[in-house]
Amino acid sequence: MHRLLITVLTLATIMMLAPAVTAAPAHAAAAKPNLRACYDGKCKFTFTRPVSFRVAKRYRLGRVRVARVYNGAFGGHLVQVSGPGLVSTLSEGARGTLNGLSFRVLAITSRGATIRFTG
């Protein structure tokens, strides 16, 4: 009887811990995007915080900043892409350009957004 009870308690503990163990690798996989790959103006990344990166001189921007912002008039989150003196604020699925640097907002979630730069 005691052996059965110990076995049942052990299995119950393992079943409760299993989701936590399998969730750990997924959380660890959410690493920072490699923004150096965006220098040529062609990349795709997901971000949870505002990010800034350098782009090629041909775009005459120096640095580009990408952030998810809340717009009360719109009633939701948007993605804002900006450079020196230029700002483009877009909803999910929208396309934009800054000095010839083209991009598209692929998805906006409660945690962040995904954007693709196409040069």
N, CA and C atoms as an extended XYZ file, in Angstrom:
357
Properties=species:S:1:pos:R:3:atomname:S:1:resname:S:1:resid:I:1 pbc="F F F"
N         0.821       -1.191        0.000 N   MET     1
C         0.000        0.000        0.000 CA  MET     1
C         0.867        1.257        0.000 C   MET     1
N         1.908        1.272        0.873 N   HIS     2
C         2.783        2.440        0.928 CA  HIS     2
C         3.560        2.611       -0.373 C   HIS     2
N         3.949        1.498       -0.965 N   ARG     3
C         4.694        1.561       -2.210 CA  ARG     3
C         3.839        2.172       -3.332 C   ARG     3
N         2.576        1.812       -3.386 N   LEU     4
C         1.660        2.355       -4.383 CA  LEU     4
C         1.463        3.857       -4.161 C   LEU     4
N         1.317        4.266       -2.919 N   LEU     5
C         1.135        5.676       -2.592 CA  LEU     5
C         2.374        6.500       -2.985 C   LEU     5
N         3.544        5.963       -2.713 N   ILE     6
C         4.789        6.655       -3.076 CA  ILE     6
C         4.906        6.767       -4.599 C   ILE     6
N         4.553        5.706       -5.320 N   THR     7
C         4.601        5.721       -6.773 CA  THR     7
C         3.641        6.759       -7.343 C   THR     7
N         2.427        6.806       -6.798 N   VAL     8
C         1.428        7.773       -7.272 CA  VAL     8
C         1.900        9.198       -6.998 C   VAL     8
N         2.454        9.466       -5.822 N   LEU     9
C         2.934       10.806       -5.488 CA  LEU     9
C         4.127       11.201       -6.365 C   LEU     9
N         5.001       10.253       -6.634 N   THR    10
C         6.151       10.528       -7.493 CA  THR    10
C         5.694       10.873       -8.906 C   THR    10
N         4.768       10.092       -9.450 N   LEU    11
C         4.253       10.370      -10.792 CA  LEU    11
C         3.522       11.712      -10.844 C   LEU    11
N         2.767       12.036       -9.814 N   ALA    12
C         2.054       13.318       -9.775 CA  ALA    12
C         3.039       14.480       -9.764 C   ALA    12
N         4.118       14.344       -8.998 N   THR    13
C         5.135       15.396       -8.950 CA  THR    13
C         5.805       15.567      -10.301 C   THR    13
N         6.132       14.470      -10.954 N   ILE    14
C         6.768       14.526      -12.271 CA  ILE    14
C         5.831       15.180      -13.283 C   ILE    14
N         4.550       14.846      -13.238 N   MET    15
C         3.588       15.421      -14.176 CA  MET    15
C         3.436       16.926      -13.963 C   MET    15
N         3.519       17.376      -12.709 N   MET    16
C         3.393       18.806      -12.426 CA  MET    16
C         4.639       19.561      -12.881 C   MET    16
N         5.810       18.954      -12.772 N   LEU    17
C         7.052       19.621      -13.145 CA  LEU    17
C         7.345       19.552      -14.635 C   LEU    17
N         6.765       18.617      -15.344 N   ALA    18
C         7.056       18.433      -16.762 CA  ALA    18
C         6.807       19.685      -17.601 C   ALA    18
N         5.672       20.400      -17.441 N   PRO    19
C         5.497       21.611      -18.251 CA  PRO    19
C         6.562       22.667      -17.972 C   PRO    19
N         6.994       22.808      -16.737 N   ALA    20
C         8.016       23.807      -16.408 CA  ALA    20
C         9.347       23.449      -17.051 C   ALA    20
N         9.659       22.176      -17.103 N   VAL    21
C        10.916       21.744      -17.699 CA  VAL    21
C        10.884       21.940      -19.211 C   VAL    21
N         9.765       21.640      -19.856 N   THR    22
C         9.698       21.804      -21.301 CA  THR    22
C         9.568       23.273      -21.705 C   THR    22
N         9.054       24.129      -20.829 N   ALA    23
C         8.905       25.543      -21.163 CA  ALA    23
C        10.238       26.292      -21.082 C   ALA    23
N        11.176       25.799      -20.330 N   ALA    24
C        12.451       26.500      -20.152 CA  ALA    24
C        13.217       26.697      -21.456 C   ALA    24
N        13.364       25.688      -22.321 N   PRO    25
C        14.100       25.917      -23.555 CA  PRO    25
C        13.430       26.943      -24.472 C   PRO    25
N        12.098       26.978      -24.508 N   ALA    26
C        11.411       27.944      -25.362 CA  ALA    26
C        11.689       29.361      -24.887 C   ALA    26
N        11.722       29.578      -23.575 N   HIS    27
C        12.004       30.906      -23.033 CA  HIS    27
C        13.447       31.307      -23.327 C   HIS    27
N        14.344       30.361      -23.211 N   ALA    28
C        15.746       30.645      -23.475 CA  ALA    28
C        15.990       30.941      -24.956 C   ALA    28
N        15.123       30.417      -25.824 N   ALA    29
C        15.296       30.629      -27.261 CA  ALA    29
C        14.928       32.053      -27.687 C   ALA    29
N        14.229       32.790      -26.836 N   ALA    30
C        13.836       34.160      -27.169 CA  ALA    30
C        15.025       35.098      -26.954 C   ALA    30
N        16.011       34.953      -27.793 N   ALA    31
C        17.237       35.745      -27.668 CA  ALA    31
C        17.101       37.060      -28.420 C   ALA    31
N        18.059       37.946      -28.171 N   LYS    32
C        18.089       39.225      -28.875 CA  LYS    32
C        18.267       38.988      -30.366 C   LYS    32
N        17.589       39.795      -31.190 N   PRO    33
C        17.803       39.638      -32.632 CA  PRO    33
C        19.195       40.113      -33.038 C   PRO    33
N        19.748       39.519      -34.088 N   ASN    34
C        21.052       39.923      -34.604 CA  ASN    34
C        20.839       41.120      -35.528 C   ASN    34
N        20.983       42.307      -34.983 N   LEU    35
C        20.699       43.518      -35.750 CA  LEU    35
C        21.827       43.916      -36.684 C   LEU    35
N        23.002       43.324      -36.550 N   ARG    36
C        24.090       43.599      -37.492 CA  ARG    36
C        23.716       43.131      -38.890 C   ARG    36
N        22.877       42.121      -38.960 N   ALA    37
C        22.433       41.609      -40.255 CA  ALA    37
C        21.551       42.623      -40.979 C   ALA    37
N        21.061       43.631      -40.275 N   CYS    38
C        20.186       44.640      -40.874 CA  CYS    38
C        20.949       45.785      -41.531 C   CYS    38
N        22.254       45.787      -41.439 N   TYR    39
C        23.053       46.893      -41.968 CA  TYR    39
C        22.762       47.161      -43.451 C   TYR    39
N        22.601       46.088      -44.225 N   ASP    40
C        22.340       46.264      -45.660 CA  ASP    40
C        20.882       46.597      -45.955 C   ASP    40
N        20.049       46.678      -44.918 N   GLY    41
C        18.646       47.030      -45.100 CA  GLY    41
C        17.741       45.851      -45.371 C   GLY    41
N        18.276       44.637      -45.264 N   LYS    42
C        17.474       43.440      -45.523 CA  LYS    42
C        17.578       42.488      -44.342 C   LYS    42
N        16.492       42.394      -43.572 N   CYS    43
C        16.464       41.478      -42.438 CA  CYS    43
C        15.041       41.359      -41.921 C   CYS    43
N        14.850       40.400      -41.060 N   LYS    44
C        13.566       40.191      -40.397 CA  LYS    44
C        13.874       39.855      -38.951 C   LYS    44
N        13.156       40.488      -38.015 N   PHE    45
C        13.379       40.174      -36.613 CA  PHE    45
C        12.141       40.467      -35.786 C   PHE    45
N        12.098       39.838      -34.624 N   THR    46
C        11.044       40.067      -33.639 CA  THR    46
C        11.675       40.782      -32.469 C   THR    46
N        11.001       41.798      -31.960 N   PHE    47
C        11.536       42.554      -30.834 CA  PHE    47
C        10.475       42.724      -29.759 C   PHE    47
N        10.933       42.814      -28.518 N   THR    48
C        10.034       43.047      -27.388 CA  THR    48
C        10.306       44.397      -26.736 C   THR    48
N        11.426       44.993      -27.075 N   ARG    49
C        11.811       46.325      -26.592 CA  ARG    49
C        12.259       47.153      -27.784 C   ARG    49
N        12.266       48.473      -27.628 N   PRO    50
C        12.782       49.294      -28.722 CA  PRO    50
C        14.226       48.908      -29.052 C   PRO    50
N        14.533       48.871      -30.343 N   VAL    51
C        15.883       48.533      -30.792 CA  VAL    51
C        16.376       49.608      -31.753 C   VAL    51
N        17.680       49.730      -31.844 N   SER    52
C        18.309       50.702      -32.726 CA  SER    52
C        19.490       50.023      -33.395 C   SER    52
N        19.681       50.290      -34.675 N   PHE    53
C        20.793       49.682      -35.392 CA  PHE    53
C        21.248       50.589      -36.528 C   PHE    53
N        22.486       50.383      -36.939 N   ARG    54
C        23.069       51.157      -38.035 CA  ARG    54
C        22.632       50.572      -39.369 C   ARG    54
N        22.507       51.464      -40.362 N   VAL    55
C        22.211       51.018      -41.724 CA  VAL    55
C        23.230       51.643      -42.680 C   VAL    55
N        23.304       51.082      -43.863 N   ALA    56
C        24.272       51.531      -44.872 CA  ALA    56
C        24.075       53.016      -45.201 C   ALA    56
N        25.162       53.652      -45.613 N   LYS    57
C        25.154       55.089      -45.917 CA  LYS    57
C        24.198       55.456      -47.041 C   LYS    57
N        23.926       54.522      -47.940 N   ARG    58
C        23.057       54.844      -49.081 CA  ARG    58
C        21.647       55.263      -48.651 C   ARG    58
N        21.235       54.893      -47.424 N   TYR    59
C        19.907       55.281      -46.920 CA  TYR    59
C        19.920       56.659      -46.251 C   TYR    59
N        21.088       57.240      -46.043 N   ARG    60
C        21.241       58.559      -45.423 CA  ARG    60
C        20.493       58.670      -44.090 C   ARG    60
N        20.554       57.618      -43.282 N   LEU    61
C        19.879       57.601      -41.983 CA  LEU    61
C        20.850       57.433      -40.816 C   LEU    61
N        21.945       56.784      -41.031 N   GLY    62
C        22.868       56.493      -39.935 CA  GLY    62
C        22.342       55.370      -39.059 C   GLY    62
N        21.363       55.691      -38.222 N   ARG    63
C        20.743       54.693      -37.339 CA  ARG    63
C        19.237       54.686      -37.549 C   ARG    63
N        18.645       53.525      -37.340 N   VAL    64
C        17.198       53.366      -37.409 CA  VAL    64
C        16.736       52.835      -36.054 C   VAL    64
N        15.645       53.374      -35.561 N   ARG    65
C        15.063       52.920      -34.292 CA  ARG    65
C        13.705       52.301      -34.594 C   ARG    65
N        13.444       51.131      -33.997 N   VAL    66
C        12.175       50.435      -34.180 CA  VAL    66
C        11.581       50.191      -32.797 C   VAL    66
N        10.305       50.546      -32.619 N   ALA    67
C         9.655       50.384      -31.313 CA  ALA    67
C         8.173       50.084      -31.500 C   ALA    67
N         7.609       49.395      -30.533 N   ARG    68
C         6.158       49.184      -30.487 CA  ARG    68
C         5.604       50.282      -29.597 C   ARG    68
N         4.625       51.028      -30.090 N   VAL    69
C         4.073       52.161      -29.352 CA  VAL    69
C         2.561       52.013      -29.241 C   VAL    69
N         2.011       52.591      -28.184 N   TYR    70
C         0.558       52.569      -28.007 CA  TYR    70
C        -0.035       53.853      -28.560 C   TYR    70
N        -1.088       53.722      -29.326 N   ASN    71
C        -1.772       54.874      -29.890 CA  ASN    71
C        -3.206       54.860      -29.389 C   ASN    71
N        -3.538       55.802      -28.497 N   GLY    72
C        -4.876       55.863      -27.909 CA  GLY    72
C        -5.960       56.129      -28.932 C   GLY    72
N        -5.681       56.976      -29.925 N   ALA    73
C        -6.671       57.284      -30.956 CA  ALA    73
C        -6.968       56.053      -31.807 C   ALA    73
N        -5.940       55.271      -32.068 N   PHE    74
C        -6.089       54.048      -32.856 CA  PHE    74
C        -6.670       52.926      -31.996 C   PHE    74
N        -6.414       52.993      -30.695 N   GLY    75
C        -6.924       51.980      -29.771 CA  GLY    75
C        -6.090       50.716      -29.734 C   GLY    75
N        -4.814       50.821      -30.004 N   GLY    76
C        -3.970       49.644      -29.973 CA  GLY    76
C        -2.510       49.985      -30.181 C   GLY    76
N        -1.711       48.941      -30.311 N   HIS    77
C        -0.276       49.112      -30.520 CA  HIS    77
C         0.044       49.223      -32.007 C   HIS    77
N         1.049       50.020      -32.292 N   LEU    78
C         1.567       50.199      -33.641 CA  LEU    78
C         3.076       50.058      -33.586 C   LEU    78
N         3.714       49.947      -34.737 N   VAL    79
C         5.171       49.901      -34.802 CA  VAL    79
C         5.653       51.230      -35.369 C   VAL    79
N         6.627       51.811      -34.689 N   GLN    80
C         7.188       53.085      -35.124 CA  GLN    80
C         8.637       52.859      -35.567 C   GLN    80
N         8.926       53.239      -36.798 N   VAL    81
C        10.272       53.156      -37.349 CA  VAL    81
C        10.731       54.596      -37.561 C   VAL    81
N        11.892       54.936      -37.007 N   SER    82
C        12.332       56.325      -37.117 CA  SER    82
C        13.822       56.421      -37.384 C   SER    82
N        14.172       57.536      -38.000 N   GLY    83
C        15.546       57.907      -38.267 CA  GLY    83
C        15.661       59.387      -37.973 C   GLY    83
N        16.820       59.979      -38.158 N   PRO    84
C        16.986       61.404      -37.879 CA  PRO    84
C        15.990       62.270      -38.666 C   PRO    84
N        15.031       62.853      -37.946 N   GLY    85
C        14.047       63.735      -38.565 CA  GLY    85
C        12.918       63.046      -39.297 C   GLY    85
N        12.852       61.721      -39.284 N   LEU    86
C        11.811       60.980      -40.003 CA  LEU    86
C        11.152       59.965      -39.080 C   LEU    86
N         9.830       59.831      -39.195 N   VAL    87
C         9.092       58.860      -38.385 CA  VAL    87
C         8.001       58.239      -39.243 C   VAL    87
N         7.845       56.925      -39.128 N   SER    88
C         6.767       56.216      -39.799 CA  SER    88
C         6.121       55.296      -38.766 C   SER    88
N         4.817       55.465      -38.560 N   THR    89
C         4.086       54.656      -37.585 CA  THR    89
C         3.080       53.808      -38.336 C   THR    89
N         3.166       52.475      -38.160 N   LEU    90
C         2.382       51.551      -38.969 CA  LEU    90
C         1.638       50.513      -38.148 C   LEU    90
N         0.509       50.062      -38.694 N   SER    91
C        -0.240       48.969      -38.085 CA  SER    91
C         0.230       47.644      -38.680 C   SER    91
N        -0.291       46.560      -38.157 N   GLU    92
C         0.085       45.232      -38.644 CA  GLU    92
C        -0.271       45.085      -40.122 C   GLU    92
N         0.669       44.571      -40.915 N   GLY    93
C         0.462       44.350      -42.340 CA  GLY    93
C         0.808       45.542      -43.208 C   GLY    93
N         1.036       46.699      -42.609 N   ALA    94
C         1.318       47.912      -43.388 CA  ALA    94
C         2.778       47.954      -43.845 C   ALA    94
N         3.015       48.699      -44.922 N   ARG    95
C         4.355       48.883      -45.474 CA  ARG    95
C         4.748       50.348      -45.343 C   ARG    95
N         6.049       50.581      -45.219 N   GLY    96
C         6.530       51.946      -45.104 CA  GLY    96
C         7.921       52.085      -45.682 C   GLY    96
N         8.379       53.350      -45.787 N   THR    97
C         9.724       53.638      -46.295 CA  THR    97
C        10.294       54.848      -45.586 C   THR    97
N        11.600       54.796      -45.338 N   LEU    98
C        12.355       55.942      -44.836 CA  LEU    98
C        13.571       56.091      -45.731 C   LEU    98
N        13.647       57.159      -46.491 N   ASN    99
C        14.794       57.408      -47.378 CA  ASN    99
C        15.160       56.207      -48.249 C   ASN    99
N        14.161       55.521      -48.773 N   GLY   100
C        14.420       54.368      -49.629 CA  GLY   100
C        14.565       53.050      -48.887 C   GLY   100
N        14.594       53.063      -47.570 N   LEU   101
C        14.654       51.835      -46.769 CA  LEU   101
C        13.225       51.345      -46.564 C   LEU   101
N        12.867       50.250      -47.218 N   SER   102
C        11.500       49.728      -47.167 CA  SER   102
C        11.357       48.693      -46.068 C   SER   102
N        10.159       48.626      -45.472 N   PHE   103
C         9.883       47.667      -44.409 CA  PHE   103
C         8.398       47.362      -44.362 C   PHE   103
N         8.081       46.246      -43.695 N   ARG   104
C         6.694       45.813      -43.528 CA  ARG   104
C         6.527       45.250      -42.127 C   ARG   104
N         5.458       45.644      -41.457 N   VAL   105
C         5.139       45.113      -40.127 CA  VAL   105
C         4.399       43.800      -40.342 C   VAL   105
N         5.007       42.699      -39.922 N   LEU   106
C         4.417       41.380      -40.131 CA  LEU   106
C         3.409       41.011      -39.055 C   LEU   106
N         3.720       41.359      -37.798 N   ALA   107
C         2.819       41.009      -36.697 CA  ALA   107
C         3.061       41.927      -35.510 C   ALA   107
N         1.983       42.210      -34.783 N   ILE   108
C         2.074       42.955      -33.532 CA  ILE   108
C         1.341       42.135      -32.485 C   ILE   108
N         2.036       41.811      -31.396 N   THR   109
C         1.433       41.035      -30.317 CA  THR   109
C         1.429       41.856      -29.029 C   THR   109
N         0.925       41.271      -27.975 N   SER   110
C         0.914       41.969      -26.690 CA  SER   110
C         2.318       42.107      -26.112 C   SER   110
N         3.257       41.319      -26.572 N   ARG   111
C         4.633       41.361      -26.062 CA  ARG   111
C         5.599       42.127      -26.950 C   ARG   111
N         5.351       42.191      -28.238 N   GLY   112
C         6.291       42.833      -29.150 CA  GLY   112
C         5.761       42.856      -30.557 C   GLY   112
N         6.675       42.810      -31.512 N   ALA   113
C         6.273       42.848      -32.921 CA  ALA   113
C         7.349       42.212      -33.789 C   ALA   113
N         6.955       41.863      -35.015 N   THR   114
C         7.881       41.319      -35.994 CA  THR   114
C         7.848       42.224      -37.220 C   THR   114
N         9.029       42.558      -37.711 N   ILE   115
C         9.147       43.471      -38.842 CA  ILE   115
C        10.161       42.901      -39.838 C   ILE   115
N         9.940       43.213      -41.123 N   ARG   116
C        10.864       42.781      -42.168 CA  ARG   116
C        11.316       44.012      -42.945 C   ARG   116
N        12.614       44.177      -43.034 N   PHE   117
C        13.215       45.241      -43.846 CA  PHE   117
C        13.602       44.625      -45.172 C   PHE   117
N        13.218       45.258      -46.267 N   THR   118
C        13.489       44.702      -47.586 CA  THR   118
C        14.447       45.559      -48.410 C   THR   118
N        15.051       46.542      -47.785 N   GLY   119
C        16.056       47.356      -48.473 CA  GLY   119
C        15.475       48.502      -49.236 C   GLY   119
